[in-house]
Structures are given as structure tokens and as C-alpha cells.
mmCIF file with all atom_site columns, C-alpha atoms in Angstrom:
data_model
loop_
_atom_site.group_PDB
_atom_site.id
_atom_site.type_symbol
_atom_site.label_atom_id
_atom_site.label_alt_id
_atom_site.label_comp_id
_atom_site.label_asym_id
_atom_site.label_entity_id
_atom_site.label_seq_id
_atom_site.pdbx_PDB_ins_code
_atom_site.Cartn_x
_atom_site.Cartn_y
_atom_site.Cartn_z
_atom_site.occupancy
_atom_site.B_iso_or_equiv
_atom_site.pdbx_formal_charge
_atom_site.auth_seq_id
_atom_site.auth_comp_id
_atom_site.auth_asym_id
_atom_site.auth_atom_id
_atom_site.pdbx_PDB_model_num
ATOM 1   C CA . UNK A 1 1   ? -46.652 -29.974 19.635 1.00 0.00 ? 1   UNK A CA 1
ATOM 2   C CA . UNK A 1 2   ? -45.283 -33.376 18.594 1.00 0.00 ? 2   UNK A CA 1
ATOM 3   C CA . UNK A 1 3   ? -42.515 -32.117 16.335 1.00 0.00 ? 3   UNK A CA 1
ATOM 4   C CA . UNK A 1 4   ? -39.988 -34.511 14.862 1.00 0.00 ? 4   UNK A CA 1
ATOM 5   C CA . UNK A 1 5   ? -36.937 -33.108 13.166 1.00 0.00 ? 5   UNK A CA 1
ATOM 6   C CA . UNK A 1 6   ? -34.867 -35.072 10.671 1.00 0.00 ? 6   UNK A CA 1
ATOM 7   C CA . UNK A 1 7   ? -31.494 -34.071 9.332  1.00 0.00 ? 7   UNK A CA 1
ATOM 8   C CA . UNK A 1 8   ? -30.175 -33.772 6.681  1.00 0.00 ? 8   UNK A CA 1
ATOM 9   C CA . UNK A 1 9   ? -33.015 -33.192 4.208  1.00 0.00 ? 9   UNK A CA 1
ATOM 10  C CA . UNK A 1 10  ? -30.929 -34.008 1.155  1.00 0.00 ? 10  UNK A CA 1
ATOM 11  C CA . UNK A 1 11  ? -27.784 -36.037 0.678  1.00 0.00 ? 11  UNK A CA 1
ATOM 12  C CA . UNK A 1 12  ? -25.945 -36.613 -2.577 1.00 0.00 ? 12  UNK A CA 1
ATOM 13  C CA . UNK A 1 13  ? -22.777 -38.648 -2.329 1.00 0.00 ? 13  UNK A CA 1
ATOM 14  C CA . UNK A 1 14  ? -20.553 -41.128 -4.081 1.00 0.00 ? 14  UNK A CA 1
ATOM 15  C CA . UNK A 1 15  ? -20.992 -44.873 -3.992 1.00 0.00 ? 15  UNK A CA 1
ATOM 16  C CA . UNK A 1 16  ? -19.202 -46.439 -1.029 1.00 0.00 ? 16  UNK A CA 1
ATOM 17  C CA . UNK A 1 17  ? -19.805 -43.531 1.333  1.00 0.00 ? 17  UNK A CA 1
ATOM 18  C CA . UNK A 1 18  ? -21.524 -44.035 4.670  1.00 0.00 ? 18  UNK A CA 1
ATOM 19  C CA . UNK A 1 19  ? -24.365 -41.638 5.421  1.00 0.00 ? 19  UNK A CA 1
ATOM 20  C CA . UNK A 1 20  ? -25.764 -40.789 8.838  1.00 0.00 ? 20  UNK A CA 1
ATOM 21  C CA . UNK A 1 21  ? -29.309 -39.511 9.299  1.00 0.00 ? 21  UNK A CA 1
ATOM 22  C CA . UNK A 1 22  ? -30.532 -38.049 12.574 1.00 0.00 ? 22  UNK A CA 1
ATOM 23  C CA . UNK A 1 23  ? -34.070 -38.071 13.914 1.00 0.00 ? 23  UNK A CA 1
ATOM 24  C CA . UNK A 1 24  ? -34.996 -35.958 16.922 1.00 0.00 ? 24  UNK A CA 1
ATOM 25  C CA . UNK A 1 25  ? -38.224 -35.540 18.843 1.00 0.00 ? 25  UNK A CA 1
ATOM 26  C CA . UNK A 1 26  ? -38.210 -31.893 19.832 1.00 0.00 ? 26  UNK A CA 1
ATOM 27  C CA . UNK A 1 27  ? -41.026 -31.551 22.328 1.00 0.00 ? 27  UNK A CA 1
ATOM 28  C CA . UNK A 1 28  ? -41.753 -35.032 23.629 1.00 0.00 ? 28  UNK A CA 1
ATOM 29  C CA . UNK A 1 29  ? -39.913 -38.122 24.740 1.00 0.00 ? 29  UNK A CA 1
ATOM 30  C CA . UNK A 1 30  ? -39.957 -40.821 22.114 1.00 0.00 ? 30  UNK A CA 1
ATOM 31  C CA . UNK A 1 31  ? -39.772 -44.258 23.660 1.00 0.00 ? 31  UNK A CA 1
ATOM 32  C CA . UNK A 1 32  ? -40.021 -45.750 20.190 1.00 0.00 ? 32  UNK A CA 1
ATOM 33  C CA . UNK A 1 33  ? -38.764 -44.503 16.859 1.00 0.00 ? 33  UNK A CA 1
ATOM 34  C CA . UNK A 1 34  ? -39.327 -46.055 13.470 1.00 0.00 ? 34  UNK A CA 1
ATOM 35  C CA . UNK A 1 35  ? -37.337 -45.885 10.252 1.00 0.00 ? 35  UNK A CA 1
ATOM 36  C CA . UNK A 1 36  ? -39.104 -46.146 6.909  1.00 0.00 ? 36  UNK A CA 1
ATOM 37  C CA . UNK A 1 37  ? -38.050 -46.080 3.297  1.00 0.00 ? 37  UNK A CA 1
ATOM 38  C CA . UNK A 1 38  ? -40.264 -44.939 0.464  1.00 0.00 ? 38  UNK A CA 1
ATOM 39  C CA . UNK A 1 39  ? -39.659 -45.434 -3.242 1.00 0.00 ? 39  UNK A CA 1
ATOM 40  C CA . UNK A 1 40  ? -41.474 -43.232 -5.789 1.00 0.00 ? 40  UNK A CA 1
ATOM 41  C CA . UNK A 1 41  ? -45.220 -43.879 -6.018 1.00 0.00 ? 41  UNK A CA 1
ATOM 42  C CA . UNK A 1 42  ? -45.022 -46.585 -3.374 1.00 0.00 ? 42  UNK A CA 1
ATOM 43  C CA . UNK A 1 43  ? -46.164 -46.746 0.217  1.00 0.00 ? 43  UNK A CA 1
ATOM 44  C CA . UNK A 1 44  ? -43.850 -46.373 3.186  1.00 0.00 ? 44  UNK A CA 1
ATOM 45  C CA . UNK A 1 45  ? -41.939 -49.531 4.006  1.00 0.00 ? 45  UNK A CA 1
ATOM 46  C CA . UNK A 1 46  ? -40.933 -50.100 7.610  1.00 0.00 ? 46  UNK A CA 1
ATOM 47  C CA . UNK A 1 47  ? -37.250 -50.900 7.936  1.00 0.00 ? 47  UNK A CA 1
ATOM 48  C CA . UNK A 1 48  ? -36.799 -51.134 11.675 1.00 0.00 ? 48  UNK A CA 1
ATOM 49  C CA . UNK A 1 49  ? -38.195 -50.249 15.073 1.00 0.00 ? 49  UNK A CA 1
ATOM 50  C CA . UNK A 1 50  ? -35.932 -48.834 17.721 1.00 0.00 ? 50  UNK A CA 1
ATOM 51  C CA . UNK A 1 51  ? -36.566 -48.509 21.418 1.00 0.00 ? 51  UNK A CA 1
ATOM 52  C CA . UNK A 1 52  ? -34.429 -46.264 23.547 1.00 0.00 ? 52  UNK A CA 1
ATOM 53  C CA . UNK A 1 53  ? -31.518 -48.102 25.086 1.00 0.00 ? 53  UNK A CA 1
ATOM 54  C CA . UNK A 1 54  ? -32.031 -51.390 23.276 1.00 0.00 ? 54  UNK A CA 1
ATOM 55  C CA . UNK A 1 55  ? -31.148 -52.936 19.952 1.00 0.00 ? 55  UNK A CA 1
ATOM 56  C CA . UNK A 1 56  ? -33.305 -52.152 16.975 1.00 0.00 ? 56  UNK A CA 1
ATOM 57  C CA . UNK A 1 57  ? -35.692 -54.740 15.579 1.00 0.00 ? 57  UNK A CA 1
ATOM 58  C CA . UNK A 1 58  ? -35.320 -55.056 11.829 1.00 0.00 ? 58  UNK A CA 1
ATOM 59  C CA . UNK A 1 59  ? -38.001 -56.095 9.388  1.00 0.00 ? 59  UNK A CA 1
ATOM 60  C CA . UNK A 1 60  ? -37.480 -59.149 7.248  1.00 0.00 ? 60  UNK A CA 1
ATOM 61  C CA . UNK A 1 61  ? -35.137 -58.487 4.348  1.00 0.00 ? 61  UNK A CA 1
ATOM 62  C CA . UNK A 1 62  ? -33.495 -55.422 5.896  1.00 0.00 ? 62  UNK A CA 1
ATOM 63  C CA . UNK A 1 63  ? -29.780 -55.919 6.527  1.00 0.00 ? 63  UNK A CA 1
ATOM 64  C CA . UNK A 1 64  ? -28.887 -54.788 10.031 1.00 0.00 ? 64  UNK A CA 1
ATOM 65  C CA . UNK A 1 65  ? -25.193 -54.477 9.173  1.00 0.00 ? 65  UNK A CA 1
ATOM 66  C CA . UNK A 1 66  ? -26.073 -52.245 6.254  1.00 0.00 ? 66  UNK A CA 1
ATOM 67  C CA . UNK A 1 67  ? -28.502 -50.017 8.104  1.00 0.00 ? 67  UNK A CA 1
ATOM 68  C CA . UNK A 1 68  ? -27.109 -49.292 11.555 1.00 0.00 ? 68  UNK A CA 1
ATOM 69  C CA . UNK A 1 69  ? -29.574 -47.834 14.021 1.00 0.00 ? 69  UNK A CA 1
ATOM 70  C CA . UNK A 1 70  ? -28.763 -46.237 17.325 1.00 0.00 ? 70  UNK A CA 1
ATOM 71  C CA . UNK A 1 71  ? -31.341 -44.919 19.775 1.00 0.00 ? 71  UNK A CA 1
ATOM 72  C CA . UNK A 1 72  ? -29.170 -43.596 22.569 1.00 0.00 ? 72  UNK A CA 1
ATOM 73  C CA . UNK A 1 73  ? -31.649 -41.205 24.173 1.00 0.00 ? 73  UNK A CA 1
ATOM 74  C CA . UNK A 1 74  ? -35.370 -40.563 24.390 1.00 0.00 ? 74  UNK A CA 1
ATOM 75  C CA . UNK A 1 75  ? -35.079 -37.781 21.837 1.00 0.00 ? 75  UNK A CA 1
ATOM 76  C CA . UNK A 1 76  ? -32.541 -39.027 19.301 1.00 0.00 ? 76  UNK A CA 1
ATOM 77  C CA . UNK A 1 77  ? -32.226 -41.952 16.942 1.00 0.00 ? 77  UNK A CA 1
ATOM 78  C CA . UNK A 1 78  ? -29.732 -42.258 14.103 1.00 0.00 ? 78  UNK A CA 1
ATOM 79  C CA . UNK A 1 79  ? -29.703 -44.360 10.954 1.00 0.00 ? 79  UNK A CA 1
ATOM 80  C CA . UNK A 1 80  ? -26.384 -44.954 9.235  1.00 0.00 ? 80  UNK A CA 1
ATOM 81  C CA . UNK A 1 81  ? -26.438 -46.331 5.712  1.00 0.00 ? 81  UNK A CA 1
ATOM 82  C CA . UNK A 1 82  ? -23.046 -47.992 5.445  1.00 0.00 ? 82  UNK A CA 1
ATOM 83  C CA . UNK A 1 83  ? -21.156 -48.238 2.146  1.00 0.00 ? 83  UNK A CA 1
ATOM 84  C CA . UNK A 1 84  ? -24.126 -46.847 0.262  1.00 0.00 ? 84  UNK A CA 1
ATOM 85  C CA . UNK A 1 85  ? -24.752 -47.890 -3.328 1.00 0.00 ? 85  UNK A CA 1
ATOM 86  C CA . UNK A 1 86  ? -27.070 -46.446 -5.989 1.00 0.00 ? 86  UNK A CA 1
ATOM 87  C CA . UNK A 1 87  ? -29.801 -48.951 -5.115 1.00 0.00 ? 87  UNK A CA 1
ATOM 88  C CA . UNK A 1 88  ? -29.915 -47.414 -1.616 1.00 0.00 ? 88  UNK A CA 1
ATOM 89  C CA . UNK A 1 89  ? -31.116 -44.149 -3.121 1.00 0.00 ? 89  UNK A CA 1
ATOM 90  C CA . UNK A 1 90  ? -34.533 -43.484 -1.635 1.00 0.00 ? 90  UNK A CA 1
ATOM 91  C CA . UNK A 1 91  ? -36.588 -41.269 0.653  1.00 0.00 ? 91  UNK A CA 1
ATOM 92  C CA . UNK A 1 92  ? -35.862 -42.218 4.261  1.00 0.00 ? 92  UNK A CA 1
ATOM 93  C CA . UNK A 1 93  ? -38.367 -41.102 6.897  1.00 0.00 ? 93  UNK A CA 1
ATOM 94  C CA . UNK A 1 94  ? -38.279 -41.499 10.648 1.00 0.00 ? 94  UNK A CA 1
ATOM 95  C CA . UNK A 1 95  ? -41.189 -41.322 13.023 1.00 0.00 ? 95  UNK A CA 1
ATOM 96  C CA . UNK A 1 96  ? -41.538 -41.186 16.764 1.00 0.00 ? 96  UNK A CA 1
ATOM 97  C CA . UNK A 1 97  ? -44.189 -41.824 19.362 1.00 0.00 ? 97  UNK A CA 1
ATOM 98  C CA . UNK A 1 98  ? -44.260 -41.671 23.132 1.00 0.00 ? 98  UNK A CA 1
ATOM 99  C CA . UNK A 1 99  ? -46.454 -44.707 23.872 1.00 0.00 ? 99  UNK A CA 1
ATOM 100 C CA . UNK A 1 100 ? -47.901 -47.732 22.125 1.00 0.00 ? 100 UNK A CA 1
ATOM 101 C CA . UNK A 1 101 ? -51.279 -46.481 21.000 1.00 0.00 ? 101 UNK A CA 1
ATOM 102 C CA . UNK A 1 102 ? -50.393 -42.858 20.371 1.00 0.00 ? 102 UNK A CA 1
ATOM 103 C CA . UNK A 1 103 ? -50.031 -41.730 16.760 1.00 0.00 ? 103 UNK A CA 1
ATOM 104 C CA . UNK A 1 104 ? -46.603 -41.604 15.204 1.00 0.00 ? 104 UNK A CA 1
ATOM 105 C CA . UNK A 1 105 ? -45.235 -38.246 14.158 1.00 0.00 ? 105 UNK A CA 1
ATOM 106 C CA . UNK A 1 106 ? -42.992 -38.177 11.134 1.00 0.00 ? 106 UNK A CA 1
ATOM 107 C CA . UNK A 1 107 ? -39.788 -36.318 10.469 1.00 0.00 ? 107 UNK A CA 1
ATOM 108 C CA . UNK A 1 108 ? -39.329 -34.260 7.312  1.00 0.00 ? 108 UNK A CA 1
ATOM 109 C CA . UNK A 1 109 ? -37.597 -37.119 5.526  1.00 0.00 ? 109 UNK A CA 1
ATOM 110 C CA . UNK A 1 110 ? -34.162 -37.415 3.970  1.00 0.00 ? 110 UNK A CA 1
ATOM 111 C CA . UNK A 1 111 ? -33.760 -37.740 0.240  1.00 0.00 ? 111 UNK A CA 1
ATOM 112 C CA . UNK A 1 112 ? -30.661 -39.853 -0.381 1.00 0.00 ? 112 UNK A CA 1
ATOM 113 C CA . UNK A 1 113 ? -29.077 -40.002 -3.802 1.00 0.00 ? 113 UNK A CA 1
ATOM 114 C CA . UNK A 1 114 ? -26.042 -42.207 -4.337 1.00 0.00 ? 114 UNK A CA 1
ATOM 115 C CA . UNK A 1 115 ? -24.096 -41.574 -7.512 1.00 0.00 ? 115 UNK A CA 1
ATOM 116 C CA . UNK B 2 1   ? -55.737 -60.080 0.756  1.00 0.00 ? 1   UNK B CA 1
ATOM 117 C CA . UNK B 2 2   ? -53.884 -56.988 1.931  1.00 0.00 ? 2   UNK B CA 1
ATOM 118 C CA . UNK B 2 3   ? -54.205 -56.059 5.594  1.00 0.00 ? 3   UNK B CA 1
ATOM 119 C CA . UNK B 2 4   ? -55.289 -52.520 4.739  1.00 0.00 ? 4   UNK B CA 1
ATOM 120 C CA . UNK B 2 5   ? -56.880 -51.711 1.421  1.00 0.00 ? 5   UNK B CA 1
ATOM 121 C CA . UNK B 2 6   ? -57.616 -48.387 -0.185 1.00 0.00 ? 6   UNK B CA 1
ATOM 122 C CA . UNK B 2 7   ? -58.732 -47.329 -3.617 1.00 0.00 ? 7   UNK B CA 1
ATOM 123 C CA . UNK B 2 8   ? -55.622 -45.642 -5.044 1.00 0.00 ? 8   UNK B CA 1
ATOM 124 C CA . UNK B 2 9   ? -57.689 -43.220 -7.129 1.00 0.00 ? 9   UNK B CA 1
ATOM 125 C CA . UNK B 2 10  ? -56.993 -40.662 -8.387 1.00 0.00 ? 10  UNK B CA 1
ATOM 126 C CA . UNK B 2 11  ? -60.131 -38.858 -7.345 1.00 0.00 ? 11  UNK B CA 1
ATOM 127 C CA . UNK B 2 12  ? -60.484 -35.662 -9.357 1.00 0.00 ? 12  UNK B CA 1
ATOM 128 C CA . UNK B 2 13  ? -63.117 -33.374 -7.854 1.00 0.00 ? 13  UNK B CA 1
ATOM 129 C CA . UNK B 2 14  ? -64.057 -29.719 -8.368 1.00 0.00 ? 14  UNK B CA 1
ATOM 130 C CA . UNK B 2 15  ? -63.460 -27.148 -5.677 1.00 0.00 ? 15  UNK B CA 1
ATOM 131 C CA . UNK B 2 16  ? -66.293 -27.111 -3.168 1.00 0.00 ? 16  UNK B CA 1
ATOM 132 C CA . UNK B 2 17  ? -67.230 -30.730 -3.714 1.00 0.00 ? 17  UNK B CA 1
ATOM 133 C CA . UNK B 2 18  ? -67.672 -33.309 -0.982 1.00 0.00 ? 18  UNK B CA 1
ATOM 134 C CA . UNK B 2 19  ? -65.526 -36.409 -1.356 1.00 0.00 ? 19  UNK B CA 1
ATOM 135 C CA . UNK B 2 20  ? -65.314 -39.588 0.701  1.00 0.00 ? 20  UNK B CA 1
ATOM 136 C CA . UNK B 2 21  ? -62.677 -42.287 0.933  1.00 0.00 ? 21  UNK B CA 1
ATOM 137 C CA . UNK B 2 22  ? -63.076 -45.727 2.415  1.00 0.00 ? 22  UNK B CA 1
ATOM 138 C CA . UNK B 2 23  ? -60.449 -48.056 3.758  1.00 0.00 ? 23  UNK B CA 1
ATOM 139 C CA . UNK B 2 24  ? -60.940 -51.680 4.789  1.00 0.00 ? 24  UNK B CA 1
ATOM 140 C CA . UNK B 2 25  ? -58.820 -53.652 7.220  1.00 0.00 ? 25  UNK B CA 1
ATOM 141 C CA . UNK B 2 26  ? -58.581 -57.384 7.719  1.00 0.00 ? 26  UNK B CA 1
ATOM 142 C CA . UNK B 2 27  ? -57.644 -57.799 11.389 1.00 0.00 ? 27  UNK B CA 1
ATOM 143 C CA . UNK B 2 28  ? -60.748 -57.518 13.546 1.00 0.00 ? 28  UNK B CA 1
ATOM 144 C CA . UNK B 2 29  ? -58.550 -57.100 16.644 1.00 0.00 ? 29  UNK B CA 1
ATOM 145 C CA . UNK B 2 30  ? -57.192 -53.756 15.412 1.00 0.00 ? 30  UNK B CA 1
ATOM 146 C CA . UNK B 2 31  ? -57.846 -50.988 17.892 1.00 0.00 ? 31  UNK B CA 1
ATOM 147 C CA . UNK B 2 32  ? -56.416 -47.746 16.594 1.00 0.00 ? 32  UNK B CA 1
ATOM 148 C CA . UNK B 2 33  ? -56.865 -46.059 13.263 1.00 0.00 ? 33  UNK B CA 1
ATOM 149 C CA . UNK B 2 34  ? -55.547 -42.886 11.702 1.00 0.00 ? 34  UNK B CA 1
ATOM 150 C CA . UNK B 2 35  ? -55.739 -40.805 8.571  1.00 0.00 ? 35  UNK B CA 1
ATOM 151 C CA . UNK B 2 36  ? -52.568 -39.116 7.357  1.00 0.00 ? 36  UNK B CA 1
ATOM 152 C CA . UNK B 2 37  ? -52.039 -36.892 4.353  1.00 0.00 ? 37  UNK B CA 1
ATOM 153 C CA . UNK B 2 38  ? -48.877 -36.971 2.326  1.00 0.00 ? 38  UNK B CA 1
ATOM 154 C CA . UNK B 2 39  ? -47.957 -34.316 -0.178 1.00 0.00 ? 39  UNK B CA 1
ATOM 155 C CA . UNK B 2 40  ? -45.708 -35.200 -3.083 1.00 0.00 ? 40  UNK B CA 1
ATOM 156 C CA . UNK B 2 41  ? -42.124 -35.770 -1.931 1.00 0.00 ? 41  UNK B CA 1
ATOM 157 C CA . UNK B 2 42  ? -42.974 -34.891 1.676  1.00 0.00 ? 42  UNK B CA 1
ATOM 158 C CA . UNK B 2 43  ? -43.464 -36.771 4.918  1.00 0.00 ? 43  UNK B CA 1
ATOM 159 C CA . UNK B 2 44  ? -46.904 -37.996 6.073  1.00 0.00 ? 44  UNK B CA 1
ATOM 160 C CA . UNK B 2 45  ? -48.705 -35.620 8.408  1.00 0.00 ? 45  UNK B CA 1
ATOM 161 C CA . UNK B 2 46  ? -51.338 -36.728 10.887 1.00 0.00 ? 46  UNK B CA 1
ATOM 162 C CA . UNK B 2 47  ? -54.754 -35.542 9.760  1.00 0.00 ? 47  UNK B CA 1
ATOM 163 C CA . UNK B 2 48  ? -56.827 -37.177 12.450 1.00 0.00 ? 48  UNK B CA 1
ATOM 164 C CA . UNK B 2 49  ? -57.200 -40.200 14.656 1.00 0.00 ? 49  UNK B CA 1
ATOM 165 C CA . UNK B 2 50  ? -60.388 -42.190 14.121 1.00 0.00 ? 50  UNK B CA 1
ATOM 166 C CA . UNK B 2 51  ? -62.553 -42.843 17.153 1.00 0.00 ? 51  UNK B CA 1
ATOM 167 C CA . UNK B 2 52  ? -65.283 -45.433 17.582 1.00 0.00 ? 52  UNK B CA 1
ATOM 168 C CA . UNK B 2 53  ? -67.996 -42.806 17.844 1.00 0.00 ? 53  UNK B CA 1
ATOM 169 C CA . UNK B 2 54  ? -66.751 -40.931 14.785 1.00 0.00 ? 54  UNK B CA 1
ATOM 170 C CA . UNK B 2 55  ? -65.081 -37.568 14.949 1.00 0.00 ? 55  UNK B CA 1
ATOM 171 C CA . UNK B 2 56  ? -65.018 -34.302 13.109 1.00 0.00 ? 56  UNK B CA 1
ATOM 172 C CA . UNK B 2 57  ? -62.349 -31.654 12.651 1.00 0.00 ? 57  UNK B CA 1
ATOM 173 C CA . UNK B 2 58  ? -63.564 -28.713 10.622 1.00 0.00 ? 58  UNK B CA 1
ATOM 174 C CA . UNK B 2 59  ? -64.322 -29.925 7.108  1.00 0.00 ? 59  UNK B CA 1
ATOM 175 C CA . UNK B 2 60  ? -63.041 -33.430 7.841  1.00 0.00 ? 60  UNK B CA 1
ATOM 176 C CA . UNK B 2 61  ? -65.093 -36.262 9.330  1.00 0.00 ? 61  UNK B CA 1
ATOM 177 C CA . UNK B 2 62  ? -63.750 -39.706 10.147 1.00 0.00 ? 62  UNK B CA 1
ATOM 178 C CA . UNK B 2 63  ? -65.874 -42.740 10.919 1.00 0.00 ? 63  UNK B CA 1
ATOM 179 C CA . UNK B 2 64  ? -65.198 -46.290 12.013 1.00 0.00 ? 64  UNK B CA 1
ATOM 180 C CA . UNK B 2 65  ? -67.417 -49.266 11.261 1.00 0.00 ? 65  UNK B CA 1
ATOM 181 C CA . UNK B 2 66  ? -66.110 -52.210 13.278 1.00 0.00 ? 66  UNK B CA 1
ATOM 182 C CA . UNK B 2 67  ? -68.774 -54.640 12.079 1.00 0.00 ? 67  UNK B CA 1
ATOM 183 C CA . UNK B 2 68  ? -67.764 -54.163 8.455  1.00 0.00 ? 68  UNK B CA 1
ATOM 184 C CA . UNK B 2 69  ? -64.124 -53.401 9.278  1.00 0.00 ? 69  UNK B CA 1
ATOM 185 C CA . UNK B 2 70  ? -63.760 -50.152 7.455  1.00 0.00 ? 70  UNK B CA 1
ATOM 186 C CA . UNK B 2 71  ? -62.946 -46.561 8.192  1.00 0.00 ? 71  UNK B CA 1
ATOM 187 C CA . UNK B 2 72  ? -63.908 -43.558 6.150  1.00 0.00 ? 72  UNK B CA 1
ATOM 188 C CA . UNK B 2 73  ? -62.814 -39.998 5.626  1.00 0.00 ? 73  UNK B CA 1
ATOM 189 C CA . UNK B 2 74  ? -65.213 -37.336 4.391  1.00 0.00 ? 74  UNK B CA 1
ATOM 190 C CA . UNK B 2 75  ? -63.953 -33.994 3.146  1.00 0.00 ? 75  UNK B CA 1
ATOM 191 C CA . UNK B 2 76  ? -66.545 -31.245 2.704  1.00 0.00 ? 76  UNK B CA 1
ATOM 192 C CA . UNK B 2 77  ? -66.126 -28.072 0.674  1.00 0.00 ? 77  UNK B CA 1
ATOM 193 C CA . UNK B 2 78  ? -62.891 -29.290 -0.947 1.00 0.00 ? 78  UNK B CA 1
ATOM 194 C CA . UNK B 2 79  ? -60.087 -26.765 -1.345 1.00 0.00 ? 79  UNK B CA 1
ATOM 195 C CA . UNK B 2 80  ? -57.270 -26.793 -3.857 1.00 0.00 ? 80  UNK B CA 1
ATOM 196 C CA . UNK B 2 81  ? -54.916 -27.265 -0.911 1.00 0.00 ? 81  UNK B CA 1
ATOM 197 C CA . UNK B 2 82  ? -56.604 -30.569 -0.053 1.00 0.00 ? 82  UNK B CA 1
ATOM 198 C CA . UNK B 2 83  ? -54.900 -32.137 -3.086 1.00 0.00 ? 83  UNK B CA 1
ATOM 199 C CA . UNK B 2 84  ? -52.659 -34.840 -1.645 1.00 0.00 ? 84  UNK B CA 1
ATOM 200 C CA . UNK B 2 85  ? -52.456 -38.560 -1.010 1.00 0.00 ? 85  UNK B CA 1
ATOM 201 C CA . UNK B 2 86  ? -54.526 -39.707 1.970  1.00 0.00 ? 86  UNK B CA 1
ATOM 202 C CA . UNK B 2 87  ? -53.076 -42.645 3.857  1.00 0.00 ? 87  UNK B CA 1
ATOM 203 C CA . UNK B 2 88  ? -55.230 -44.985 5.893  1.00 0.00 ? 88  UNK B CA 1
ATOM 204 C CA . UNK B 2 89  ? -53.241 -46.373 8.803  1.00 0.00 ? 89  UNK B CA 1
ATOM 205 C CA . UNK B 2 90  ? -54.143 -49.210 11.158 1.00 0.00 ? 90  UNK B CA 1
ATOM 206 C CA . UNK B 2 91  ? -52.160 -49.855 14.302 1.00 0.00 ? 91  UNK B CA 1
ATOM 207 C CA . UNK B 2 92  ? -51.247 -53.520 14.493 1.00 0.00 ? 92  UNK B CA 1
ATOM 208 C CA . UNK B 2 93  ? -52.485 -55.019 17.763 1.00 0.00 ? 93  UNK B CA 1
ATOM 209 C CA . UNK B 2 94  ? -49.613 -56.549 19.684 1.00 0.00 ? 94  UNK B CA 1
ATOM 210 C CA . UNK B 2 95  ? -46.676 -55.111 17.754 1.00 0.00 ? 95  UNK B CA 1
ATOM 211 C CA . UNK B 2 96  ? -47.990 -51.517 17.690 1.00 0.00 ? 96  UNK B CA 1
ATOM 212 C CA . UNK B 2 97  ? -46.576 -51.095 14.203 1.00 0.00 ? 97  UNK B CA 1
ATOM 213 C CA . UNK B 2 98  ? -48.327 -49.058 11.566 1.00 0.00 ? 98  UNK B CA 1
ATOM 214 C CA . UNK B 2 99  ? -49.913 -50.877 8.677  1.00 0.00 ? 99  UNK B CA 1
ATOM 215 C CA . UNK B 2 100 ? -50.369 -48.487 5.769  1.00 0.00 ? 100 UNK B CA 1
ATOM 216 C CA . UNK B 2 101 ? -52.845 -48.550 2.980  1.00 0.00 ? 101 UNK B CA 1
ATOM 217 C CA . UNK B 2 102 ? -51.495 -47.717 -0.450 1.00 0.00 ? 102 UNK B CA 1
ATOM 218 C CA . UNK B 2 103 ? -52.988 -44.244 -0.177 1.00 0.00 ? 103 UNK B CA 1
ATOM 219 C CA . UNK B 2 104 ? -55.766 -42.543 -2.107 1.00 0.00 ? 104 UNK B CA 1
ATOM 220 C CA . UNK B 2 105 ? -54.748 -39.705 -4.370 1.00 0.00 ? 105 UNK B CA 1
ATOM 221 C CA . UNK B 2 106 ? -57.029 -36.678 -4.387 1.00 0.00 ? 106 UNK B CA 1
ATOM 222 C CA . UNK B 2 107 ? -56.822 -33.844 -6.862 1.00 0.00 ? 107 UNK B CA 1
ATOM 223 C CA . UNK B 2 108 ? -59.079 -30.844 -6.328 1.00 0.00 ? 108 UNK B CA 1
ATOM 224 C CA . UNK B 2 109 ? -59.607 -28.901 -9.529 1.00 0.00 ? 109 UNK B CA 1
ATOM 225 C CA . UNK B 2 110 ? -60.251 -25.181 -9.871 1.00 0.00 ? 110 UNK B CA 1
#
């Protein structure tokens, strides 16, 4: 149980492109989903928290107009990296949980490379 | 002081060895704790939640010491497949966000 699917796994695209990443909870309802970014040899960095049906809460220093998050249903959240640049290249990971104290379950991650 | 601190390692141990990792946290109000493992270039996977009374899952034992504000993970009879980074995670009281340790890298040698 507690499977979170993330798609796509890999994206390579040109600078200026917008990239959409999907995160789905397959066998439970995720009231809250989280988006993280991880650079090589560093820990996960929380970008934003999204609750179904409401606006995402972004961490300090994360541009909400750059990283658009939509959490339209209890099983799907999307992250769109708008006008991506090489410095946006990173490993993006989503996670989901069904209630406050339950553990988060992570998606497979998306490796984004901007040329 | 970091909210969650771990020794980054690496810990290099022979197959069959017993190895233990500690993790300290600064917020005494923290209520929930977890150990995750993360393989290179992969997502974190939940290894086990940590309960007040301590808990065991096969070769893995987790313990919580609230007085000293640390949690531990013990791995017995290490396997080559245990090689990974072990992340200590504390659930922030109030915000319910995860606070990650830097991770402890374990390498089990044949």
C-alpha cells in the first residue's frame, strides 16, 4: 500500500521551456502533498506544501510564479516549472500523506535537466 | 544548531556486522519520528516509524530517547543491499512538515 507515482521520471529540454510534473497517490487519498528539490549530495529541500482544493504554501525563497502547483483532487498534484533555466536542473520529488501525523510516501522523483 | 543532526559518515562495515546510527533533534515538542533510506539517485523510502517504546522490524531496531532527544537505528547482520543513505526525519509539531537530517551514508563491504 501507500504508493505514490510521479511522472515523468526524466526530462531533458531547452532553456525557456515549461515542464509539468505529475504526482499521484494510487491507493490512498492524499489530503496533503509536498514538493521537494534535491541537489547532488544534499538533503531534500521542501519547496511547497499543497492541500487539496487550496493554494499551495511556498517555503521562503521559492518563487510561486516560477513553480506553479495545483492540487485539484485528493490523488493528484502537479508542479509546473515555468520558463525553466539551467539552474532549475535538479531532482524533484513529491510526497503525499493522508493525515497530519502519518508518514509521507515519496514518488519516484523526476530528474530535470535544462540545456 | 541544526534542528536534526546526523553523522554523515560514511560508515564502512563488513557484511554481517551490526551498525548503529544516532540522530539528535532540538525541539522537545516533536512527536513523530521516522527512518527513511535513500539509494543513490532514488527517492526516499520509509524504513520504519519510531515509537516511544522502541520497535523492531526484522534486522532493524529503532529507539527513541525523549530525555536526551535522540533516536537511533540499529541494523543487525548487515547485508550488501543495506548500503544506502539513512535519513532521520522528525515531524515538526504544528506545521506537520518533515525536518530531515543530512543523512548517514552506510556502505556494507563484502
